[in-house]
């Protein structure tokens, strides 16, 4: 059996089409594939595990669940719903990190309390907390990362090389500016770019404060064992600390929360 995964989120298809940081995971149960770190150059420990919080989310779940997989580049053109990341398992293609995790739990976790290290049997209260926390990771923190990477020129000048550096020069000159205009327009249409910079930062800091309060003294967001929501929160926090576009003092604010830093560093050391 095979399983693949690529890059997702709230980006328009035109932009996604040319983002080269997508990841695919192939899963092989009977014949273990090499670990992702053996087949993908992730850079040093000073960088985020992936520039996509959603790729990080799904990859971390796979690692915590001890499912053998291989990460490969994906193509948004052929991806269902033009959404990445996705998993490919046999003949099944499942886009969207949250739906992919649901599929993996239903497929490999039937009648189980755990998959590898990750606890998948949750109480109703834990399930409700997980839904709300997952939604938080898709809101102001993620929107701030997008705004920084696509709108802020100082960050864009770095990011465009990471996203589009492998494209032939004519494509970079002709297509990349229109992709950026599309993203800038999308963020304005979404309403996020209409906030003042002060308000955008306030919204993001508020979410960081809430995450720190909910985590408290626990190593994970549902207690002493990792559950699926930890993968979602890790993806966004790792990008806030280590990813390109961690600007506007957000990295510094996360680093004032010792429990959030310990959460991120503990996962990086154990699973990456």
PDB file of C-alpha atoms in Angstrom:
ATOM      1  CA  UNK A   1       0.000   0.000   0.000  1.00  0.00           C
ATOM      2  CA  UNK A   2       1.132   3.521  -0.737  1.00  0.00           C
ATOM      3  CA  UNK A   3       0.344   6.816   0.876  1.00  0.00           C
ATOM      4  CA  UNK A   4       1.166  10.275  -0.411  1.00  0.00           C
ATOM      5  CA  UNK A   5       0.861  13.799   0.942  1.00  0.00           C
ATOM      6  CA  UNK A   6       1.203  17.318  -0.516  1.00  0.00           C
ATOM      7  CA  UNK A   7       0.620  21.039   0.532  1.00  0.00           C
ATOM      8  CA  UNK A   8      -2.773  22.528   1.474  1.00  0.00           C
ATOM      9  CA  UNK A   9      -4.343  25.536   3.025  1.00  0.00           C
ATOM     10  CA  UNK A  10      -6.306  28.578   2.005  1.00  0.00           C
ATOM     11  CA  UNK A  11      -4.212  29.428  -1.069  1.00  0.00           C
ATOM     12  CA  UNK A  12      -5.797  29.947  -4.476  1.00  0.00           C
ATOM     13  CA  UNK A  13      -5.128  27.221  -7.014  1.00  0.00           C
ATOM     14  CA  UNK A  14      -3.073  29.531  -9.210  1.00  0.00           C
ATOM     15  CA  UNK A  15      -0.591  30.167  -6.433  1.00  0.00           C
ATOM     16  CA  UNK A  16      -0.533  26.549  -5.332  1.00  0.00           C
ATOM     17  CA  UNK A  17       0.199  25.446  -8.863  1.00  0.00           C
ATOM     18  CA  UNK A  18       3.648  26.979  -8.683  1.00  0.00           C
ATOM     19  CA  UNK A  19       4.575  26.426  -5.051  1.00  0.00           C
ATOM     20  CA  UNK A  20       7.292  23.808  -5.079  1.00  0.00           C
ATOM     21  CA  UNK A  21       7.367  23.071  -1.372  1.00  0.00           C
ATOM     22  CA  UNK A  22       4.583  20.518  -1.570  1.00  0.00           C
ATOM     23  CA  UNK A  23       5.253  17.174   0.032  1.00  0.00           C
ATOM     24  CA  UNK A  24       3.941  13.733  -0.780  1.00  0.00           C
ATOM     25  CA  UNK A  25       4.140  10.783   1.533  1.00  0.00           C
ATOM     26  CA  UNK A  26       4.057   7.251   0.266  1.00  0.00           C
ATOM     27  CA  UNK A  27       3.106   4.659   2.799  1.00  0.00           C
ATOM     28  CA  UNK A  28       4.232   1.054   2.575  1.00  0.00           C
ATOM     29  CA  UNK A  29       3.060  -1.254   5.345  1.00  0.00           C
ATOM     30  CA  UNK A  30       4.599  -4.575   4.330  1.00  0.00           C
ATOM     31  CA  UNK A  31       7.866  -3.185   2.897  1.00  0.00           C
ATOM     32  CA  UNK A  32       8.970  -0.152   4.939  1.00  0.00           C
ATOM     33  CA  UNK A  33      10.180   2.784   2.896  1.00  0.00           C
ATOM     34  CA  UNK A  34      13.046   5.043   3.973  1.00  0.00           C
ATOM     35  CA  UNK A  35      12.197   7.669   6.549  1.00  0.00           C
ATOM     36  CA  UNK A  36      11.274  11.071   5.162  1.00  0.00           C
ATOM     37  CA  UNK A  37      14.518  12.562   6.397  1.00  0.00           C
ATOM     38  CA  UNK A  38      16.384  10.083   4.185  1.00  0.00           C
ATOM     39  CA  UNK A  39      14.714  11.280   0.998  1.00  0.00           C
ATOM     40  CA  UNK A  40      14.064  14.993   1.574  1.00  0.00           C
ATOM     41  CA  UNK A  41      16.600  17.669   2.418  1.00  0.00           C
ATOM     42  CA  UNK A  42      15.063  19.539   5.363  1.00  0.00           C
ATOM     43  CA  UNK A  43      17.939  21.914   6.017  1.00  0.00           C
ATOM     44  CA  UNK A  44      19.368  22.511   9.462  1.00  0.00           C
ATOM     45  CA  UNK A  45      17.571  22.783  12.778  1.00  0.00           C
ATOM     46  CA  UNK A  46      17.308  26.575  12.454  1.00  0.00           C
ATOM     47  CA  UNK A  47      14.564  26.260   9.839  1.00  0.00           C
ATOM     48  CA  UNK A  48      10.978  25.061  10.029  1.00  0.00           C
ATOM     49  CA  UNK A  49      10.409  21.409   9.197  1.00  0.00           C
ATOM     50  CA  UNK A  50       8.259  22.675   6.298  1.00  0.00           C
ATOM     51  CA  UNK A  51       7.135  26.120   5.145  1.00  0.00           C
ATOM     52  CA  UNK A  52       3.616  24.697   5.074  1.00  0.00           C
ATOM     53  CA  UNK A  53       2.037  24.288   8.543  1.00  0.00           C
ATOM     54  CA  UNK A  54      -0.322  21.761   6.981  1.00  0.00           C
ATOM     55  CA  UNK A  55       2.478  19.603   5.592  1.00  0.00           C
ATOM     56  CA  UNK A  56       4.089  19.664   9.028  1.00  0.00           C
ATOM     57  CA  UNK A  57       0.790  18.714  10.611  1.00  0.00           C
ATOM     58  CA  UNK A  58       0.231  15.636   8.467  1.00  0.00           C
ATOM     59  CA  UNK A  59       3.853  14.517   8.506  1.00  0.00           C
ATOM     60  CA  UNK A  60       4.016  14.790  12.288  1.00  0.00           C
ATOM     61  CA  UNK A  61       0.858  12.712  12.615  1.00  0.00           C
ATOM     62  CA  UNK A  62       2.414  10.018  10.418  1.00  0.00           C
ATOM     63  CA  UNK A  63       5.583  10.029  12.495  1.00  0.00           C
ATOM     64  CA  UNK A  64       3.719   9.930  15.804  1.00  0.00           C
ATOM     65  CA  UNK A  65       1.487   7.155  14.490  1.00  0.00           C
ATOM     66  CA  UNK A  66       4.558   5.120  13.466  1.00  0.00           C
ATOM     67  CA  UNK A  67       3.226   4.641   9.936  1.00  0.00           C
ATOM     68  CA  UNK A  68       5.908   3.924   7.351  1.00  0.00           C
ATOM     69  CA  UNK A  69       5.842   6.478   4.554  1.00  0.00           C
ATOM     70  CA  UNK A  70       7.925   8.202   1.934  1.00  0.00           C
ATOM     71  CA  UNK A  71       7.725  11.926   1.231  1.00  0.00           C
ATOM     72  CA  UNK A  72       7.835  13.021  -2.404  1.00  0.00           C
ATOM     73  CA  UNK A  73       7.030  16.184  -4.357  1.00  0.00           C
ATOM     74  CA  UNK A  74       3.404  16.454  -5.396  1.00  0.00           C
ATOM     75  CA  UNK A  75       1.498  18.073  -8.235  1.00  0.00           C
ATOM     76  CA  UNK A  76      -1.485  20.237  -7.356  1.00  0.00           C
ATOM     77  CA  UNK A  77      -2.769  19.931 -10.928  1.00  0.00           C
ATOM     78  CA  UNK A  78      -3.479  16.220 -10.470  1.00  0.00           C
ATOM     79  CA  UNK A  79      -4.471  16.453  -6.802  1.00  0.00           C
ATOM     80  CA  UNK A  80      -8.163  15.949  -5.981  1.00  0.00           C
ATOM     81  CA  UNK A  81      -9.884  19.303  -5.431  1.00  0.00           C
ATOM     82  CA  UNK A  82      -6.508  20.919  -6.272  1.00  0.00           C
ATOM     83  CA  UNK A  83      -5.724  20.761  -2.551  1.00  0.00           C
ATOM     84  CA  UNK A  84      -2.464  19.832  -0.916  1.00  0.00           C
ATOM     85  CA  UNK A  85      -1.257  18.102   1.168  1.00  0.00           C
ATOM     86  CA  UNK A  86      -2.881  14.836   0.299  1.00  0.00           C
ATOM     87  CA  UNK A  87      -2.318  11.172   0.995  1.00  0.00           C
ATOM     88  CA  UNK A  88      -2.282   8.383  -1.539  1.00  0.00           C
ATOM     89  CA  UNK A  89      -3.091   4.992  -0.069  1.00  0.00           C
ATOM     90  CA  UNK A  90      -3.609   2.272  -2.627  1.00  0.00           C
ATOM     91  CA  UNK A  91      -6.210   3.673  -4.998  1.00  0.00           C
ATOM     92  CA  UNK A  92      -7.433   6.224  -2.463  1.00  0.00           C
ATOM     93  CA  UNK A  93      -6.407   9.876  -2.800  1.00  0.00           C
ATOM     94  CA  UNK A  94      -7.372  12.027   0.179  1.00  0.00           C
ATOM     95  CA  UNK A  95      -6.631  15.787   0.022  1.00  0.00           C
ATOM     96  CA  UNK A  96      -6.658  18.142   3.024  1.00  0.00           C
ATOM     97  CA  UNK A  97      -4.591  17.413   6.123  1.00  0.00           C
ATOM     98  CA  UNK A  98      -7.585  17.120   8.455  1.00  0.00           C
ATOM     99  CA  UNK A  99      -9.457  14.729   6.155  1.00  0.00           C
ATOM    100  CA  UNK A 100      -6.282  12.730   5.586  1.00  0.00           C
ATOM    101  CA  UNK A 101      -5.795  12.274   9.334  1.00  0.00           C
ATOM    102  CA  UNK A 102      -9.421  11.187   9.678  1.00  0.00           C
ATOM    103  CA  UNK A 103      -8.868   8.640   6.909  1.00  0.00           C
ATOM    104  CA  UNK A 104      -5.735   7.269   8.576  1.00  0.00           C
ATOM    105  CA  UNK A 105      -7.464   6.925  11.936  1.00  0.00           C
ATOM    106  CA  UNK A 106     -10.461   5.176  10.385  1.00  0.00           C
ATOM    107  CA  UNK A 107      -8.261   2.891   8.283  1.00  0.00           C
ATOM    108  CA  UNK A 108      -5.546   1.920  10.748  1.00  0.00           C
ATOM    109  CA  UNK A 109      -7.028   2.783  14.127  1.00  0.00           C
ATOM    110  CA  UNK A 110     -10.240   0.771  14.207  1.00  0.00           C
ATOM    111  CA  UNK A 111     -10.879  -0.574  17.719  1.00  0.00           C
ATOM    112  CA  UNK A 112      -7.567   0.903  18.902  1.00  0.00           C
ATOM    113  CA  UNK A 113      -6.842   3.503  21.547  1.00  0.00           C
ATOM    114  CA  UNK A 114      -3.440   4.381  20.063  1.00  0.00           C
ATOM    115  CA  UNK A 115      -1.622   4.490  16.747  1.00  0.00           C
ATOM    116  CA  UNK A 116       2.045   4.308  17.611  1.00  0.00           C
ATOM    117  CA  UNK A 117       2.637   7.066  20.149  1.00  0.00           C
ATOM    118  CA  UNK A 118      -0.504   9.038  19.359  1.00  0.00           C
ATOM    119  CA  UNK A 119      -3.714   8.501  21.333  1.00  0.00           C
ATOM    120  CA  UNK A 120      -6.698   8.465  18.991  1.00  0.00           C
ATOM    121  CA  UNK A 121      -9.483   7.544  21.421  1.00  0.00           C
ATOM    122  CA  UNK A 122     -10.651  10.855  22.869  1.00  0.00           C
ATOM    123  CA  UNK A 123     -13.293  11.837  25.379  1.00  0.00           C
ATOM    124  CA  UNK A 124     -16.093  14.121  24.119  1.00  0.00           C
ATOM    125  CA  UNK A 125     -14.449  17.045  25.934  1.00  0.00           C
ATOM    126  CA  UNK A 126     -11.062  16.296  24.354  1.00  0.00           C
ATOM    127  CA  UNK A 127     -12.660  16.012  20.937  1.00  0.00           C
ATOM    128  CA  UNK A 128     -14.382  19.385  21.356  1.00  0.00           C
ATOM    129  CA  UNK A 129     -11.135  21.003  22.517  1.00  0.00           C
ATOM    130  CA  UNK A 130      -9.338  19.506  19.527  1.00  0.00           C
ATOM    131  CA  UNK A 131     -11.858  20.924  17.049  1.00  0.00           C
ATOM    132  CA  UNK A 132     -11.578  24.421  18.502  1.00  0.00           C
ATOM    133  CA  UNK A 133      -7.776  24.346  18.684  1.00  0.00           C
ATOM    134  CA  UNK A 134      -7.507  23.079  15.116  1.00  0.00           C
ATOM    135  CA  UNK A 135      -9.697  25.957  13.953  1.00  0.00           C
ATOM    136  CA  UNK A 136      -7.439  28.388  15.807  1.00  0.00           C
ATOM    137  CA  UNK A 137      -4.420  27.137  13.853  1.00  0.00           C
ATOM    138  CA  UNK A 138      -6.235  28.030  10.612  1.00  0.00           C
ATOM    139  CA  UNK A 139      -7.120  31.562  11.699  1.00  0.00           C
ATOM    140  CA  UNK A 140      -5.141  34.682  12.543  1.00  0.00           C
ATOM    141  CA  UNK A 141      -1.726  33.068  13.060  1.00  0.00           C
ATOM    142  CA  UNK A 142      -1.854  31.366   9.682  1.00  0.00           C
ATOM    143  CA  UNK A 143      -3.291  34.443   7.984  1.00  0.00           C
ATOM    144  CA  UNK A 144      -0.471  36.532   9.448  1.00  0.00           C
ATOM    145  CA  UNK A 145       2.107  34.127   8.007  1.00  0.00           C
ATOM    146  CA  UNK A 146       0.439  34.383   4.599  1.00  0.00           C
ATOM    147  CA  UNK A 147       0.270  38.159   4.792  1.00  0.00           C
ATOM    148  CA  UNK A 148       3.939  38.399   5.737  1.00  0.00           C
ATOM    149  CA  UNK A 149       5.080  36.048   2.994  1.00  0.00           C
ATOM    150  CA  UNK A 150       3.005  37.468   0.143  1.00  0.00           C
ATOM    151  CA  UNK A 151       2.356  41.122   1.019  1.00  0.00           C
ATOM    152  CA  UNK A 152       5.353  42.287   3.055  1.00  0.00           C
ATOM    153  CA  UNK A 153       8.059  43.075   0.482  1.00  0.00           C
ATOM    154  CA  UNK A 154      10.971  42.394   2.830  1.00  0.00           C
ATOM    155  CA  UNK A 155       9.722  38.850   3.417  1.00  0.00           C
ATOM    156  CA  UNK A 156       8.442  38.307  -0.111  1.00  0.00           C
ATOM    157  CA  UNK A 157      11.894  38.972  -1.539  1.00  0.00           C
ATOM    158  CA  UNK A 158      13.143  35.948   0.438  1.00  0.00           C
ATOM    159  CA  UNK A 159      10.120  33.701   0.018  1.00  0.00           C
ATOM    160  CA  UNK A 160       9.810  34.053  -3.749  1.00  0.00           C
ATOM    161  CA  UNK A 161      13.179  32.394  -4.177  1.00  0.00           C
ATOM    162  CA  UNK A 162      12.135  29.476  -1.993  1.00  0.00           C
ATOM    163  CA  UNK A 163       8.796  29.045  -3.747  1.00  0.00           C
ATOM    164  CA  UNK A 164       9.774  29.746  -7.332  1.00  0.00           C
ATOM    165  CA  UNK A 165      13.568  29.563  -7.538  1.00  0.00           C
ATOM    166  CA  UNK A 166      13.537  26.371  -9.613  1.00  0.00           C
ATOM    167  CA  UNK A 167      11.268  27.808 -12.301  1.00  0.00           C
ATOM    168  CA  UNK A 168      12.890  28.891 -15.588  1.00  0.00           C
ATOM    169  CA  UNK A 169      13.630  32.621 -15.643  1.00  0.00           C
ATOM    170  CA  UNK A 170      10.930  33.477 -18.249  1.00  0.00           C
ATOM    171  CA  UNK A 171       8.270  31.873 -16.056  1.00  0.00           C
ATOM    172  CA  UNK A 172       9.551  33.702 -12.986  1.00  0.00           C
ATOM    173  CA  UNK A 173       9.398  37.027 -14.816  1.00  0.00           C
ATOM    174  CA  UNK A 174       6.014  36.499 -16.460  1.00  0.00           C
ATOM    175  CA  UNK A 175       4.020  34.396 -14.031  1.00  0.00           C
ATOM    176  CA  UNK A 176       5.271  34.992 -10.488  1.00  0.00           C
ATOM    177  CA  UNK A 177       4.144  38.664 -10.332  1.00  0.00           C
ATOM    178  CA  UNK A 178       0.612  37.662 -11.336  1.00  0.00           C
ATOM    179  CA  UNK A 179       0.601  34.883  -8.739  1.00  0.00           C
ATOM    180  CA  UNK A 180       1.582  37.376  -6.062  1.00  0.00           C
ATOM    181  CA  UNK A 181      -1.112  39.825  -7.199  1.00  0.00           C
ATOM    182  CA  UNK A 182      -3.600  36.976  -6.990  1.00  0.00           C
ATOM    183  CA  UNK A 183      -2.556  36.172  -3.422  1.00  0.00           C
ATOM    184  CA  UNK A 184      -2.582  39.815  -2.351  1.00  0.00           C
ATOM    185  CA  UNK A 185      -6.065  40.162  -3.842  1.00  0.00           C
ATOM    186  CA  UNK A 186      -7.225  36.991  -2.132  1.00  0.00           C
ATOM    187  CA  UNK A 187      -6.043  38.194   1.279  1.00  0.00           C
ATOM    188  CA  UNK A 188      -7.843  41.503   0.700  1.00  0.00           C
ATOM    189  CA  UNK A 189     -10.998  39.738  -0.452  1.00  0.00           C
ATOM    190  CA  UNK A 190     -10.853  37.434   2.543  1.00  0.00           C
ATOM    191  CA  UNK A 191     -10.831  40.565   4.673  1.00  0.00           C
ATOM    192  CA  UNK A 192      -7.627  39.893   6.570  1.00  0.00           C
ATOM    193  CA  UNK A 193      -5.482  42.491   4.807  1.00  0.00           C
ATOM    194  CA  UNK A 194      -8.075  45.141   5.613  1.00  0.00           C
ATOM    195  CA  UNK A 195      -7.016  45.053   9.263  1.00  0.00           C
ATOM    196  CA  UNK A 196      -4.347  47.456  10.391  1.00  0.00           C
ATOM    197  CA  UNK A 197      -0.956  45.932  11.130  1.00  0.00           C
ATOM    198  CA  UNK A 198      -1.528  46.663  14.813  1.00  0.00           C
ATOM    199  CA  UNK A 199      -4.806  44.722  14.768  1.00  0.00           C
ATOM    200  CA  UNK A 200      -3.306  41.794  12.830  1.00  0.00           C
ATOM    201  CA  UNK A 201      -0.564  41.438  15.414  1.00  0.00           C
ATOM    202  CA  UNK A 202      -3.038  41.760  18.283  1.00  0.00           C
ATOM    203  CA  UNK A 203      -5.205  38.971  16.861  1.00  0.00           C
ATOM    204  CA  UNK A 204      -2.197  36.675  16.438  1.00  0.00           C
ATOM    205  CA  UNK A 205      -0.825  37.404  19.911  1.00  0.00           C
ATOM    206  CA  UNK A 206      -4.249  36.694  21.391  1.00  0.00           C
ATOM    207  CA  UNK A 207      -4.232  33.230  19.813  1.00  0.00           C
ATOM    208  CA  UNK A 208      -0.726  32.545  21.113  1.00  0.00           C
ATOM    209  CA  UNK A 209      -1.802  33.569  24.616  1.00  0.00           C
ATOM    210  CA  UNK A 210      -4.819  31.267  24.407  1.00  0.00           C
ATOM    211  CA  UNK A 211      -2.706  28.310  23.256  1.00  0.00           C
ATOM    212  CA  UNK A 212      -0.265  28.845  26.116  1.00  0.00           C
ATOM    213  CA  UNK A 213      -3.078  29.019  28.665  1.00  0.00           C
ATOM    214  CA  UNK A 214      -4.758  25.857  27.389  1.00  0.00           C
ATOM    215  CA  UNK A 215      -1.483  23.895  27.282  1.00  0.00           C
ATOM    216  CA  UNK A 216      -0.621  24.889  30.841  1.00  0.00           C
ATOM    217  CA  UNK A 217       1.817  22.513  32.528  1.00  0.00           C
ATOM    218  CA  UNK A 218       0.990  19.569  30.266  1.00  0.00           C
ATOM    219  CA  UNK A 219       3.390  18.328  27.593  1.00  0.00           C
ATOM    220  CA  UNK A 220       0.524  18.014  25.091  1.00  0.00           C
ATOM    221  CA  UNK A 221      -2.797  19.750  24.532  1.00  0.00           C
ATOM    222  CA  UNK A 222      -4.916  16.843  25.759  1.00  0.00           C
ATOM    223  CA  UNK A 223      -2.701  15.836  28.654  1.00  0.00           C
ATOM    224  CA  UNK A 224       0.330  13.607  28.952  1.00  0.00           C
ATOM    225  CA  UNK A 225       0.076  11.847  25.578  1.00  0.00           C
ATOM    226  CA  UNK A 226       0.067  13.284  22.051  1.00  0.00           C
ATOM    227  CA  UNK A 227      -3.278  13.363  20.242  1.00  0.00           C
ATOM    228  CA  UNK A 228      -4.026  14.483  16.661  1.00  0.00           C
ATOM    229  CA  UNK A 229      -4.540  18.130  17.629  1.00  0.00           C
ATOM    230  CA  UNK A 230      -0.906  18.395  18.701  1.00  0.00           C
ATOM    231  CA  UNK A 231       0.136  17.889  15.091  1.00  0.00           C
ATOM    232  CA  UNK A 232      -2.036  20.823  13.996  1.00  0.00           C
ATOM    233  CA  UNK A 233      -0.755  23.175  16.686  1.00  0.00           C
ATOM    234  CA  UNK A 234       2.858  22.159  16.111  1.00  0.00           C
ATOM    235  CA  UNK A 235       2.643  22.993  12.406  1.00  0.00           C
ATOM    236  CA  UNK A 236       1.716  26.607  13.010  1.00  0.00           C
ATOM    237  CA  UNK A 237       3.924  27.202  16.066  1.00  0.00           C
ATOM    238  CA  UNK A 238       6.990  25.691  14.400  1.00  0.00           C
ATOM    239  CA  UNK A 239       6.466  28.085  11.492  1.00  0.00           C
ATOM    240  CA  UNK A 240       6.028  31.006  13.889  1.00  0.00           C
ATOM    241  CA  UNK A 241       9.367  30.243  15.540  1.00  0.00           C
ATOM    242  CA  UNK A 242      11.463  28.894  12.680  1.00  0.00           C
ATOM    243  CA  UNK A 243       9.666  29.633   9.427  1.00  0.00           C
ATOM    244  CA  UNK A 244      10.345  32.415   6.957  1.00  0.00           C
ATOM    245  CA  UNK A 245       7.818  35.137   7.640  1.00  0.00           C
ATOM    246  CA  UNK A 246       7.981  34.971  11.430  1.00  0.00           C
ATOM    247  CA  UNK A 247       7.898  38.742  11.672  1.00  0.00           C
ATOM    248  CA  UNK A 248       6.057  41.518  13.493  1.00  0.00           C
ATOM    249  CA  UNK A 249       7.368  40.265  16.843  1.00  0.00           C
ATOM    250  CA  UNK A 250       5.354  37.043  16.669  1.00  0.00           C
ATOM    251  CA  UNK A 251       8.407  34.805  17.065  1.00  0.00           C
ATOM    252  CA  UNK A 252       9.451  36.822  20.104  1.00  0.00           C
ATOM    253  CA  UNK A 253       5.973  36.583  21.591  1.00  0.00           C
ATOM    254  CA  UNK A 254       5.841  32.801  21.180  1.00  0.00           C
ATOM    255  CA  UNK A 255       9.252  32.542  22.799  1.00  0.00           C
ATOM    256  CA  UNK A 256       7.948  34.312  25.916  1.00  0.00           C
ATOM    257  CA  UNK A 257       5.684  31.291  26.425  1.00  0.00           C
ATOM    258  CA  UNK A 258       8.048  28.714  27.884  1.00  0.00           C
ATOM    259  CA  UNK A 259       5.476  25.943  27.684  1.00  0.00           C
ATOM    260  CA  UNK A 260       4.865  26.518  23.957  1.00  0.00           C
ATOM    261  CA  UNK A 261       8.599  26.565  23.260  1.00  0.00           C
ATOM    262  CA  UNK A 262       9.039  23.334  25.228  1.00  0.00           C
ATOM    263  CA  UNK A 263       6.143  21.809  23.276  1.00  0.00           C
ATOM    264  CA  UNK A 264       7.713  22.668  19.908  1.00  0.00           C
ATOM    265  CA  UNK A 265      11.268  21.727  20.869  1.00  0.00           C
ATOM    266  CA  UNK A 266      10.184  18.447  22.434  1.00  0.00           C
ATOM    267  CA  UNK A 267       8.402  17.387  19.250  1.00  0.00           C
ATOM    268  CA  UNK A 268      11.280  18.473  17.006  1.00  0.00           C
ATOM    269  CA  UNK A 269      13.775  16.486  19.057  1.00  0.00           C
ATOM    270  CA  UNK A 270      11.664  13.349  19.366  1.00  0.00           C
ATOM    271  CA  UNK A 271      10.015  13.086  15.967  1.00  0.00           C
ATOM    272  CA  UNK A 272      12.198  15.043  13.526  1.00  0.00           C
TER     273      UNK A 272
END
